[in-house]
Coordinates of C-alpha atoms in Angstrom, one line a residue:
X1 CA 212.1 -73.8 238.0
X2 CA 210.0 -72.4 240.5
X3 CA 207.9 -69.1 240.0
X4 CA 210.3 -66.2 240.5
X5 CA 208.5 -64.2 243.1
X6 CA 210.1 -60.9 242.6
X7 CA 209.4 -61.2 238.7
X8 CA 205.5 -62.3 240.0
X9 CA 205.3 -59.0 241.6
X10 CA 206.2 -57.1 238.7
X11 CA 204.1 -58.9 236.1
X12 CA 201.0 -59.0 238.7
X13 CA 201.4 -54.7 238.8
X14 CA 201.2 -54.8 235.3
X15 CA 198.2 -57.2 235.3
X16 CA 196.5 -55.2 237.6
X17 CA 196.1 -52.2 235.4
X18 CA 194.8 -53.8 232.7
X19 CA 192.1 -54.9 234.9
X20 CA 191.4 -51.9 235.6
X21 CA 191.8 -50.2 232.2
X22 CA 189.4 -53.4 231.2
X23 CA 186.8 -53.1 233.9
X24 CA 186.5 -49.4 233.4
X25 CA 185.8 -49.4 229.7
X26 CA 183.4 -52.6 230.3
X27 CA 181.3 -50.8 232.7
X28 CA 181.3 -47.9 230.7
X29 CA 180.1 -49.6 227.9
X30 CA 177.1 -51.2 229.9
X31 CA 175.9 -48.1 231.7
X32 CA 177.5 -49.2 235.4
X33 CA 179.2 -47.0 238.3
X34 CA 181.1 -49.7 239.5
X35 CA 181.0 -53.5 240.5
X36 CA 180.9 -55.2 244.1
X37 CA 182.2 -58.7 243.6
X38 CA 181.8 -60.7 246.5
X39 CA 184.7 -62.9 247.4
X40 CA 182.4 -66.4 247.9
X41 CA 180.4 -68.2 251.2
X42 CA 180.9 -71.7 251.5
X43 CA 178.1 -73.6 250.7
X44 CA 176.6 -76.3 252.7
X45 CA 177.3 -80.1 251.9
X46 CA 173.7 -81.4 252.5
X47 CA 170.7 -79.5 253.3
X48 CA 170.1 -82.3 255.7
X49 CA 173.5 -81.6 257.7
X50 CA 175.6 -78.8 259.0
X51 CA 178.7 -79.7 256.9
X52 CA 180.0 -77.1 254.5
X53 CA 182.6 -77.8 251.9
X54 CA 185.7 -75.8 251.5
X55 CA 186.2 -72.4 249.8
X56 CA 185.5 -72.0 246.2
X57 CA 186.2 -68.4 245.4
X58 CA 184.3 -66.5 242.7
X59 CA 186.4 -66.6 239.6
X60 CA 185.9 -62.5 239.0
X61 CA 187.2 -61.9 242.3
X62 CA 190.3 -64.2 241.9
X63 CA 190.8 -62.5 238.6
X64 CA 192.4 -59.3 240.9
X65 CA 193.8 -61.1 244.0
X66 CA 194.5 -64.4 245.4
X67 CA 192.4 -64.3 248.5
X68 CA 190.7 -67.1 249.6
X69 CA 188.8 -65.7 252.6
X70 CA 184.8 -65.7 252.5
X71 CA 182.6 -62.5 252.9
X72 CA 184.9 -59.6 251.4
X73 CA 184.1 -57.7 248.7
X74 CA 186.1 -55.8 246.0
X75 CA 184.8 -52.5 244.9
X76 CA 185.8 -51.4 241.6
X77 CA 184.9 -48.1 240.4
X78 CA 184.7 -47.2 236.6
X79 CA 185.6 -44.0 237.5
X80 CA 187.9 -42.8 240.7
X81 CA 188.8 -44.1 243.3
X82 CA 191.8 -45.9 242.1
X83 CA 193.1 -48.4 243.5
X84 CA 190.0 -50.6 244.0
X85 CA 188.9 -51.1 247.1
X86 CA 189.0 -54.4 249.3
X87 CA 186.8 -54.9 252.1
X88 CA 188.8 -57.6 254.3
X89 CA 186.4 -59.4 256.2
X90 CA 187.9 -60.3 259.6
X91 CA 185.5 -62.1 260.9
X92 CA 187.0 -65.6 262.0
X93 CA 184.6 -68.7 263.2
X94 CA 186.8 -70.8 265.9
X95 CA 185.2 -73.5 263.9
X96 CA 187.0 -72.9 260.8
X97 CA 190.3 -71.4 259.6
X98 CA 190.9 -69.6 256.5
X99 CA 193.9 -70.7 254.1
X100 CA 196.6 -68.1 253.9
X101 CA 198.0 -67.1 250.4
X102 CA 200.9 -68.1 248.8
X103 CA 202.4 -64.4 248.8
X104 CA 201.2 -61.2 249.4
X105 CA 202.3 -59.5 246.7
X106 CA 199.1 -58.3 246.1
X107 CA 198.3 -55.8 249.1
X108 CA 199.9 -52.4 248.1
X109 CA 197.3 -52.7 244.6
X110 CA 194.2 -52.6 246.6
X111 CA 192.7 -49.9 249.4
X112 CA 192.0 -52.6 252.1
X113 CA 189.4 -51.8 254.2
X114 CA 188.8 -54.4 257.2
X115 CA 185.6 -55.0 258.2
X116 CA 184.7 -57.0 261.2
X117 CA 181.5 -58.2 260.0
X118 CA 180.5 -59.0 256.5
X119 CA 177.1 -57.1 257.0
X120 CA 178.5 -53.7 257.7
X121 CA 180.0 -53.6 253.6
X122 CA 176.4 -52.0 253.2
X123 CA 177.3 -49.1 254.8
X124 CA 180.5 -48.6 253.3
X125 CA 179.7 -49.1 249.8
X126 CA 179.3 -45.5 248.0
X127 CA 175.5 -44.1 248.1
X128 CA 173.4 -43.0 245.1
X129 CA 175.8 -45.5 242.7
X130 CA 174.7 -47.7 240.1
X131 CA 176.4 -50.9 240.8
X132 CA 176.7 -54.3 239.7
X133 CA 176.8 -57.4 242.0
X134 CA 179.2 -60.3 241.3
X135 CA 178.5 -63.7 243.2
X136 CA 176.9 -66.6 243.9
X137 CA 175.5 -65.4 247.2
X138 CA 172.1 -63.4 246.6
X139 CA 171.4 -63.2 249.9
X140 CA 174.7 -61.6 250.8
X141 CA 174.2 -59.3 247.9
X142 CA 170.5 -58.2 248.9
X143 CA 172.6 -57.6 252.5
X144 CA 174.8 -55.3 250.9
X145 CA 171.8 -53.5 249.2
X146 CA 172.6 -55.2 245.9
X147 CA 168.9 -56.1 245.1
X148 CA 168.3 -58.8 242.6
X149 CA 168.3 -56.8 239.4
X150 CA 171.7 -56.1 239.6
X151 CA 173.2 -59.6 240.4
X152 CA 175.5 -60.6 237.1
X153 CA 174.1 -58.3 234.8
X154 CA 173.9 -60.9 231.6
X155 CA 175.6 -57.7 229.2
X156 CA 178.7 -56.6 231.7
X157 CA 179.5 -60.6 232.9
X158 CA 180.2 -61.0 228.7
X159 CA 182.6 -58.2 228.9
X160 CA 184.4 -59.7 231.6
X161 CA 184.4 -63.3 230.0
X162 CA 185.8 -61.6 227.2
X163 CA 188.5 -59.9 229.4
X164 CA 189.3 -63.0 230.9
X165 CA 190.1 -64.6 227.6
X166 CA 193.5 -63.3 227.0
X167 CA 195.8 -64.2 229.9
X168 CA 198.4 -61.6 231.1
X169 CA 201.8 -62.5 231.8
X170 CA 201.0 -62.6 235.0
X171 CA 198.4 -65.2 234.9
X172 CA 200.8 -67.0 232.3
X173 CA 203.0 -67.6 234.4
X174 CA 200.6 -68.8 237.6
X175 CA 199.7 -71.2 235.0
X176 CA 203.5 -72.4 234.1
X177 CA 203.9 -72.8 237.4
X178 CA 200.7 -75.0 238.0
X179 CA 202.2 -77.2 235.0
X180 CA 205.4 -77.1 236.9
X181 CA 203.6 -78.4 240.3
X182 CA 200.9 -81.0 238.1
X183 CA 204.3 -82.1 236.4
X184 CA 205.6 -83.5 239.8
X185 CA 202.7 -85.4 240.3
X186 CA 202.3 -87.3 236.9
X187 CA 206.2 -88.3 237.0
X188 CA 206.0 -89.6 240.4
X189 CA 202.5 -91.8 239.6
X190 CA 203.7 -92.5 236.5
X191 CA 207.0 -94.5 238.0
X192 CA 204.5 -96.0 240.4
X193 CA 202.6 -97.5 238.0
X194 CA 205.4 -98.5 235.9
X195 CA 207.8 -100.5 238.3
X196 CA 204.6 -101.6 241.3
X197 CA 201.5 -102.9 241.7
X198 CA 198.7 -100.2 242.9
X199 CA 195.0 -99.4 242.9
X200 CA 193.6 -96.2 241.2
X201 CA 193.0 -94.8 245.0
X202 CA 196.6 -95.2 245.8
X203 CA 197.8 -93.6 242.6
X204 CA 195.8 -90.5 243.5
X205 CA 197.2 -90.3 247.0
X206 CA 200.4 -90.4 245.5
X207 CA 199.6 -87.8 243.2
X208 CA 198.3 -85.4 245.9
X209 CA 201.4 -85.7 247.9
X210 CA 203.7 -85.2 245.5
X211 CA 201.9 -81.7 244.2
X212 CA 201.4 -80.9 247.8
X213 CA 198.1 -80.6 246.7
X214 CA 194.9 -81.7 248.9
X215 CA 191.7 -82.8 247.0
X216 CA 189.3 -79.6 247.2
X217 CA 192.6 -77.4 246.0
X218 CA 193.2 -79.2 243.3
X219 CA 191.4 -77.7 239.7
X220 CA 189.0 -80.5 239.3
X221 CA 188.5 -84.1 240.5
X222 CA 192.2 -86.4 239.2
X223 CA 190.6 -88.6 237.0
X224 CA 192.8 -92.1 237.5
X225 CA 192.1 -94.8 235.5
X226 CA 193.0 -98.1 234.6
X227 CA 192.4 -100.5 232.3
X228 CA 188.8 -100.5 230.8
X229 CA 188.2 -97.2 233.2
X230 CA 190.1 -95.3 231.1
X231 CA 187.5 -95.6 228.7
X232 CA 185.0 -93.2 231.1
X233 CA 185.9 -89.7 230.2
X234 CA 185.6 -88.3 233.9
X235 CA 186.4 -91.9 236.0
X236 CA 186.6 -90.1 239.0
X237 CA 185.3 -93.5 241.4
X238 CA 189.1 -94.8 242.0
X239 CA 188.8 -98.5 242.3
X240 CA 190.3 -100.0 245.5
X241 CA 192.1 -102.8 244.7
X242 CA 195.7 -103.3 242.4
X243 CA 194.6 -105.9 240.0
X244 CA 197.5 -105.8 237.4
X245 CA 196.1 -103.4 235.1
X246 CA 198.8 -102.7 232.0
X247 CA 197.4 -99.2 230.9
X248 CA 197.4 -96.2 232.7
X249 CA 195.3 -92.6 232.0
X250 CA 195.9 -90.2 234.7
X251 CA 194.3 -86.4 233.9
X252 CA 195.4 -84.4 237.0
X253 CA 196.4 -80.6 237.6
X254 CA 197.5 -78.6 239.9
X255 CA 196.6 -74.6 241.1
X256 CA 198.7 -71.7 241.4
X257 CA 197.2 -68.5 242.9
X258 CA 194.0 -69.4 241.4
X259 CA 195.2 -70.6 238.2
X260 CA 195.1 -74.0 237.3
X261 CA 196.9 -76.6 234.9
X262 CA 195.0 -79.3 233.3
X263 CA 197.6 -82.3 232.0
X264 CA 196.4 -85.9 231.0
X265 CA 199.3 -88.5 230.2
X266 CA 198.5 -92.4 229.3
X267 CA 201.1 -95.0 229.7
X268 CA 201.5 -98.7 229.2
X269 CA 202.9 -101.4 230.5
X270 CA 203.7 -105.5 229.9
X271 CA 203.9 -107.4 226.5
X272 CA 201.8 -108.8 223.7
X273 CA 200.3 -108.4 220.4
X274 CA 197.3 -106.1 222.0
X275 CA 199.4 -104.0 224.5
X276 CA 202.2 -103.8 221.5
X277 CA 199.5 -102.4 219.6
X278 CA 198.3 -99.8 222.1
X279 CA 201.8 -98.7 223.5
X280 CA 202.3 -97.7 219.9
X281 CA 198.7 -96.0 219.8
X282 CA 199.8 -93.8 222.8
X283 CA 202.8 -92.8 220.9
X284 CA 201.0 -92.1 217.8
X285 CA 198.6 -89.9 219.3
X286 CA 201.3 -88.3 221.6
X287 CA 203.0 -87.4 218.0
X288 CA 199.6 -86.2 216.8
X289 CA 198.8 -84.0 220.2
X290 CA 202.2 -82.1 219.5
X291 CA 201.8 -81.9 215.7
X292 CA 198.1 -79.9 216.5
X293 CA 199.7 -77.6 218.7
X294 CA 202.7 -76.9 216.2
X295 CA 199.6 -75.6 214.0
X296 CA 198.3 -73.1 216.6
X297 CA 198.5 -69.8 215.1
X298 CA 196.9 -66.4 215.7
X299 CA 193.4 -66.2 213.3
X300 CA 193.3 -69.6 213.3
X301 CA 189.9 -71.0 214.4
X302 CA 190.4 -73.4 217.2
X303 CA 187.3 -75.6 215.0
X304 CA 189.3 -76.4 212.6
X305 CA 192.0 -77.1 214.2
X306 CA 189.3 -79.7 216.2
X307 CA 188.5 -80.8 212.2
X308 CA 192.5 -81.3 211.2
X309 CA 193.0 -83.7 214.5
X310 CA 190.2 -86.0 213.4
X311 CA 192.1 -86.2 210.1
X312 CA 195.2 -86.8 211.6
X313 CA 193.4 -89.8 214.0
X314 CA 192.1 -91.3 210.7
X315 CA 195.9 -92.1 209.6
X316 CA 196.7 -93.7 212.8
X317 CA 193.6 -96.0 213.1
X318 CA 194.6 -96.8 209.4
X319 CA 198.2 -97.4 210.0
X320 CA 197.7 -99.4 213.1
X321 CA 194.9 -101.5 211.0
X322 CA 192.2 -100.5 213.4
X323 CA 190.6 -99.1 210.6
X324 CA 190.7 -99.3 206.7
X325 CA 189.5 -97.1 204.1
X326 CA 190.6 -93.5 203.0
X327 CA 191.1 -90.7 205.4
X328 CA 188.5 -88.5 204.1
X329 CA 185.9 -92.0 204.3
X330 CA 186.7 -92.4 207.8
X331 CA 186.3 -88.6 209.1
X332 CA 183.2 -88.1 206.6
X333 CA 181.3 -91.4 208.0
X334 CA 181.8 -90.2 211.7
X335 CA 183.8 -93.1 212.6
X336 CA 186.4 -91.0 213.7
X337 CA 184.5 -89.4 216.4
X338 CA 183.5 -92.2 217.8
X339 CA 186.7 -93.2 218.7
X340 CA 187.2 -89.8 220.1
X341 CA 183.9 -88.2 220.9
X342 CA 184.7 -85.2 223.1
X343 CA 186.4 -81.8 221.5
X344 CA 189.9 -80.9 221.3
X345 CA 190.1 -78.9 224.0
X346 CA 189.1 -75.8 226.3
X347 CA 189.9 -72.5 227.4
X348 CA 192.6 -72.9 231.0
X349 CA 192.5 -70.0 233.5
X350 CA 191.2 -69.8 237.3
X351 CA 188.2 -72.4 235.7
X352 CA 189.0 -75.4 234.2
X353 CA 187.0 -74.6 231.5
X354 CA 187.6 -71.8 231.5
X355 CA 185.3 -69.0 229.9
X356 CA 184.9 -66.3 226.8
X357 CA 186.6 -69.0 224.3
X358 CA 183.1 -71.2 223.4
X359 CA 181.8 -68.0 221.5
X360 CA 179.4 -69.9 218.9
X361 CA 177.8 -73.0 219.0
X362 CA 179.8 -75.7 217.2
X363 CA 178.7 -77.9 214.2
X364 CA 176.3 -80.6 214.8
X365 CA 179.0 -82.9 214.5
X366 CA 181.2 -81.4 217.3
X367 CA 178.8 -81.6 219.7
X368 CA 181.2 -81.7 222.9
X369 CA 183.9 -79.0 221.7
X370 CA 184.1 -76.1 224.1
X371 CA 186.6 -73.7 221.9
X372 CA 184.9 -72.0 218.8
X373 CA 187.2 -69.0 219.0
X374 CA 189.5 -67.8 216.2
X375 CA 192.9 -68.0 217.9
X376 CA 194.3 -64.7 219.6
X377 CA 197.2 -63.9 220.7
X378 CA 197.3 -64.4 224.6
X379 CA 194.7 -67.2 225.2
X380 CA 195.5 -70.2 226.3
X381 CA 194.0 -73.6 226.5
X382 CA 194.4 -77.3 226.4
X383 CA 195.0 -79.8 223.1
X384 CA 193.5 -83.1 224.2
X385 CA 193.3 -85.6 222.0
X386 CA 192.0 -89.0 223.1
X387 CA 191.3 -92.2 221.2
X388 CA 188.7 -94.7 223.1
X389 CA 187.3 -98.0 223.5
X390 CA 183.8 -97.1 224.7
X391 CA 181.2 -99.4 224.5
X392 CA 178.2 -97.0 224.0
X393 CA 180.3 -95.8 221.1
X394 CA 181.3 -99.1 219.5
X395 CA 177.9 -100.4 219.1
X396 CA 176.7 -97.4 217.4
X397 CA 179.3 -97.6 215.2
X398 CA 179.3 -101.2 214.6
X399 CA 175.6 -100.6 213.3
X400 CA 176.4 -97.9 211.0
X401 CA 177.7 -97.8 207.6
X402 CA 180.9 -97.5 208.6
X403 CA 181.2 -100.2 210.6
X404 CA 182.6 -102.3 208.3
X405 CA 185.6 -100.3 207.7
X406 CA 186.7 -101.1 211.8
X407 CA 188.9 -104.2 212.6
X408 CA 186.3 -105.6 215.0
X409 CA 189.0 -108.4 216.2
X410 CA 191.9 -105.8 217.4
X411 CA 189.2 -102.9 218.7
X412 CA 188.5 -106.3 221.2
X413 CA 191.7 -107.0 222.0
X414 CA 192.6 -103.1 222.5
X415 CA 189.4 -102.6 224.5
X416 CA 190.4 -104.1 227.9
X417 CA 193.1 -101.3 227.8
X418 CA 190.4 -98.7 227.7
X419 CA 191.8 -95.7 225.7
X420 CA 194.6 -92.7 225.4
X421 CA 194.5 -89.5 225.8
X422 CA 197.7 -86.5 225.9
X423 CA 196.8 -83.6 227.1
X424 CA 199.0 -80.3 227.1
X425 CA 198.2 -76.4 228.3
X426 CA 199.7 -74.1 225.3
X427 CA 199.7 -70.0 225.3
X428 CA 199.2 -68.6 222.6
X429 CA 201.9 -65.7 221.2
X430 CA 202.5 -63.6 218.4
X431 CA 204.4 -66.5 216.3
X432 CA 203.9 -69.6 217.6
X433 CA 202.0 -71.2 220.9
X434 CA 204.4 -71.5 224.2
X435 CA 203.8 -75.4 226.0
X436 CA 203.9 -74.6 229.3
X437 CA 203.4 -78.5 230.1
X438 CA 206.2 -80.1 228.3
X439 CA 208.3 -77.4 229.7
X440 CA 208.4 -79.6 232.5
X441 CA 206.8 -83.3 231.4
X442 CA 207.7 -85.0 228.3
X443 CA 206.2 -88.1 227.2
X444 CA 205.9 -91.1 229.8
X445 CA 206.5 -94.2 228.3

């Protein structure tokens, strides 16, 4: 089901107060006035050209609004005036056009001010206060008076990553709805690589047009790969040609307002003893991706919940005969993780990786993992796990001592299908974590 626009507006009035009840005590706490948080400029493709690439808007200004126009600037005050204040830049190049939200449910929050040129926010910002820039921009901000001291002060930008952390219902449901939009997509490429013939470029045309999606607005690069590509992490070169690949990884999302989805599915296709073999390693670790988020639970550190997903990959290499020995052998050696070298997963929210959740470093051994929070109520982020045939990877572990537990003759034969991973966006409640993707996409087999 679609977003329910009325319902939006209500949960994106409540989200805007505690915004504001959050930026007030942050910059409280840290000694500011108030913030100026510049909307974005788009930056220039090639020093060496006059080419600029589309709109990326700073993450702290989508937090309060979804307006992707360049050169405004939202003036939040820890004290009065309330509502903030949005300087509308009006200013329009007849070279370029500017993409027009989704819905306006947001005006009546803010006091819009428009301004005809971006310079003249100097003037109107309020004399004598101490206040914090927030941007990529320093140039605009030293035009606005901001001088460089005061560009993403280190102390109040943690506050705010913090605030960002736990999700509103609001931005809960811009990300159900991305899932809902991302789950269009995977179906519809999905079929198209089950019942044709197609190259990795043609799968992520096909994906585009069925999220009505074009590349820059989509949350990241779609990473579509087949066969031994799907053993790259982030294959984002799409090959050209159909060549009768029989495995499938497609990670793809989709944006809402800001807010993205991040979903990776893997499917097979064809017979023998290898792709028997790996169709039932896909289901394996599609029953192992839903069995980690069945164990998301408030005070729960997301580490070990990283830790509990390597033990549950050790009984699948073992009962697939990838792998022999005992659990606890094949997790202690490492030869777990180099099947699946990255972390479990990552905090989702107008970022991709989204910030505030990779509070500590991690251990040595999880090198890659970019959650070390204890699980709160409210986050949300993705449970990825992905078992690979990377060469790098192999040969280390072939030299190792735990090389001789692996089944050198089937990780072969497996290899030419590359690798699996299942990816799925969960939000975190009271009791138990809400999937927002399999509301809308099951498994694909």
């Amino acid at each position: 089901m679609k977003a329910d626009r009325s319902a939006l507006a209500e949960l994106y009035r409540d989200h805007v107060a505690v915004l504001g009840r959050g930026y007030a005590l942050a910059l409280a706490e840290t000694g500011w006035d108030g913030a100026v948080i510049h909307s974005g400029s788009q930056k220039i493709r090639c020093v060496f050209d006059d080419q600029y690439w589309p709109l990326r808007v700073t993450p702290h200004f989508q937090h309060w609004l979804p307006l992707a126009v360049p050169d405004c600037a939202l003036l939040v005050m820890a004290q009065a005036p309330v509502p903030p204040t949005l300087f509308h830049n009006t200013q329009r190049s007849f070279w370029e056009g500017t993409i027009s939200p989704e819905s306006d449910h947001f005006w009546a929050h803010f006091q819009v001010v428009e301004v005809s040129e971006p310079e003249k926010v100097k003037d109107l910002l309020p004399r004598g206060a101490r206040l914090a820039f927030f941007g990529e921009d320093a140039a605009r901000g030293l035009s606005w008076g901001q001088g460089a001291s005061v560009h993403n002060p280190s102390d109040l930008v943690k506050r705010l990553d913090r605030l960002r952390t736990i999700k509103s219902g609001y931005e809960e449901a811009c990300i159900s709805e991305a899932n809902r939009r991302a789950a269009e997509g995977h179906r519809r490429v999905a079929e198209a690589f089950l019942t044709g013939d197609h190259s990795e470029l043609q799968l992520h045309l096909m994906y585009l047009e069925a999220t009505g999606q074009d590349d820059p607005e989509t949350p990241y690069k779609n990473i579509v790969a087949m066969g031994r590509n799907a053993a790259t992490l982030h294959h984002v070169h799409y090959g050209r040609r159909a060549g009768g690949a029989r495995s499938l990884l497609l990670d793809a999302g989709a944006t809402f307002l800001g807010y993205a989805s991040d979903i990776t599915r893997t499917v097979v296709k064809g017979n023998g003893e290898a792709v028997d073999v790996f169709r039932d390693l896909v289901a394996r670790m599609d029953t192992l991706q839903q069995e980690a988020g069945r164990r998301v639970h408030v005070g729960l550190p997301y580490e070990q919940l990283h830790d509990q997903s390597h033990e549950l990959l050790a009984e699948i290499l073992r009962d697939l005969g990838i792998a022999r020995g005992s659990g606890d052998e094949l997790v202690a050696s490492g030869a777990t993780r180099r099947f699946f070298p990255h972390g479990l997963g990552h905090s989702l929210g107008l970022q991709c990786h989204d910030v505030g959740c990779a509070v500590v470093r991690p251990r040595p051994e999880n090198p890659f993992l970019r959650n070390t929070s204890t699980i709160h109520e409210g986050q949300v982020f993705t449970i990825e796990p992905g078992c690979y045939f990377i060469d790098s990877q192999l040969e280390a572990l072939r030299s190792s001592a735990a090389g001789s537990l692996i089944n050198w003759k089937l990780v072969a034969a497996l290899a030419p299908l590359g690798g699996v991973r299942i990816e799925d966006n969960l939000a975190v409640g009271q009791e138990t974590a809400r999937n927002l993707t399999r509301e809308f996409l099951g498994t694909i087999s």
